[in-house]
XYZ file of C-alpha atoms in Angstrom:
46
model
C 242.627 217.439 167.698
C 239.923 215.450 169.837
C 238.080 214.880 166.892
C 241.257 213.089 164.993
C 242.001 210.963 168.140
C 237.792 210.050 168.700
C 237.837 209.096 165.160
C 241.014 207.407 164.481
C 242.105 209.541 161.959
C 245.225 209.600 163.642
C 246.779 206.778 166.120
C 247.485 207.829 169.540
C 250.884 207.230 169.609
C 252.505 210.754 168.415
C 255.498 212.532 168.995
C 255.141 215.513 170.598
C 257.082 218.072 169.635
C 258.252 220.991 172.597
C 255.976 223.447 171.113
C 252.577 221.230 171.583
C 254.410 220.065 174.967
C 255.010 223.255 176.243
C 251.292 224.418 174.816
C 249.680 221.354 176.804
C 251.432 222.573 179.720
C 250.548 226.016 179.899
C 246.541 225.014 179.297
C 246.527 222.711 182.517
C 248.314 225.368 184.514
C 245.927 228.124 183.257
C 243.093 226.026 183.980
C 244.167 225.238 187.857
C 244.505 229.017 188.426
C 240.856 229.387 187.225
C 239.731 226.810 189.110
C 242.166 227.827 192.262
C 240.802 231.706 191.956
C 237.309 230.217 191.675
C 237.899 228.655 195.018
C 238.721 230.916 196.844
C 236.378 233.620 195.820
C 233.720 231.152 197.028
C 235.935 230.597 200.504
C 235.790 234.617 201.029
C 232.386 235.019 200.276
C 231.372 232.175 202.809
C-alpha cells in the first residue's frame, strides 16, 4: 500500500472502507502496547 501512495499509482484521497478503518486501528493500538510493555520492562529492570 506504501508503495502505491510513494509512487502515485493511486491518489491519496481514498475512501476508506470500515474494514481497512477498523484494520488501521487495531495496528496503532497493537503497536502502543509493544511499545508500552517495552517500557516498562526497561522501568523494572532499572
Amino acid at each position: 500500500m506504501a508503495d502505491y501512495l510513494r509512487f502515485g499509482r493511486i491518489s491519496k484521497e481514498v475512501n476508506l472502507d470500515e474494514k481497512f478503518v477498523a484494520l488501521k486501528n487495531l495496528t496503532r493500538a497493537r503497536f502502543q502496547v509493544a511499545q508500552n510493555l517495552s517500557r516498562e520492562k526497561t522501568r523494572f529492570l532499572d
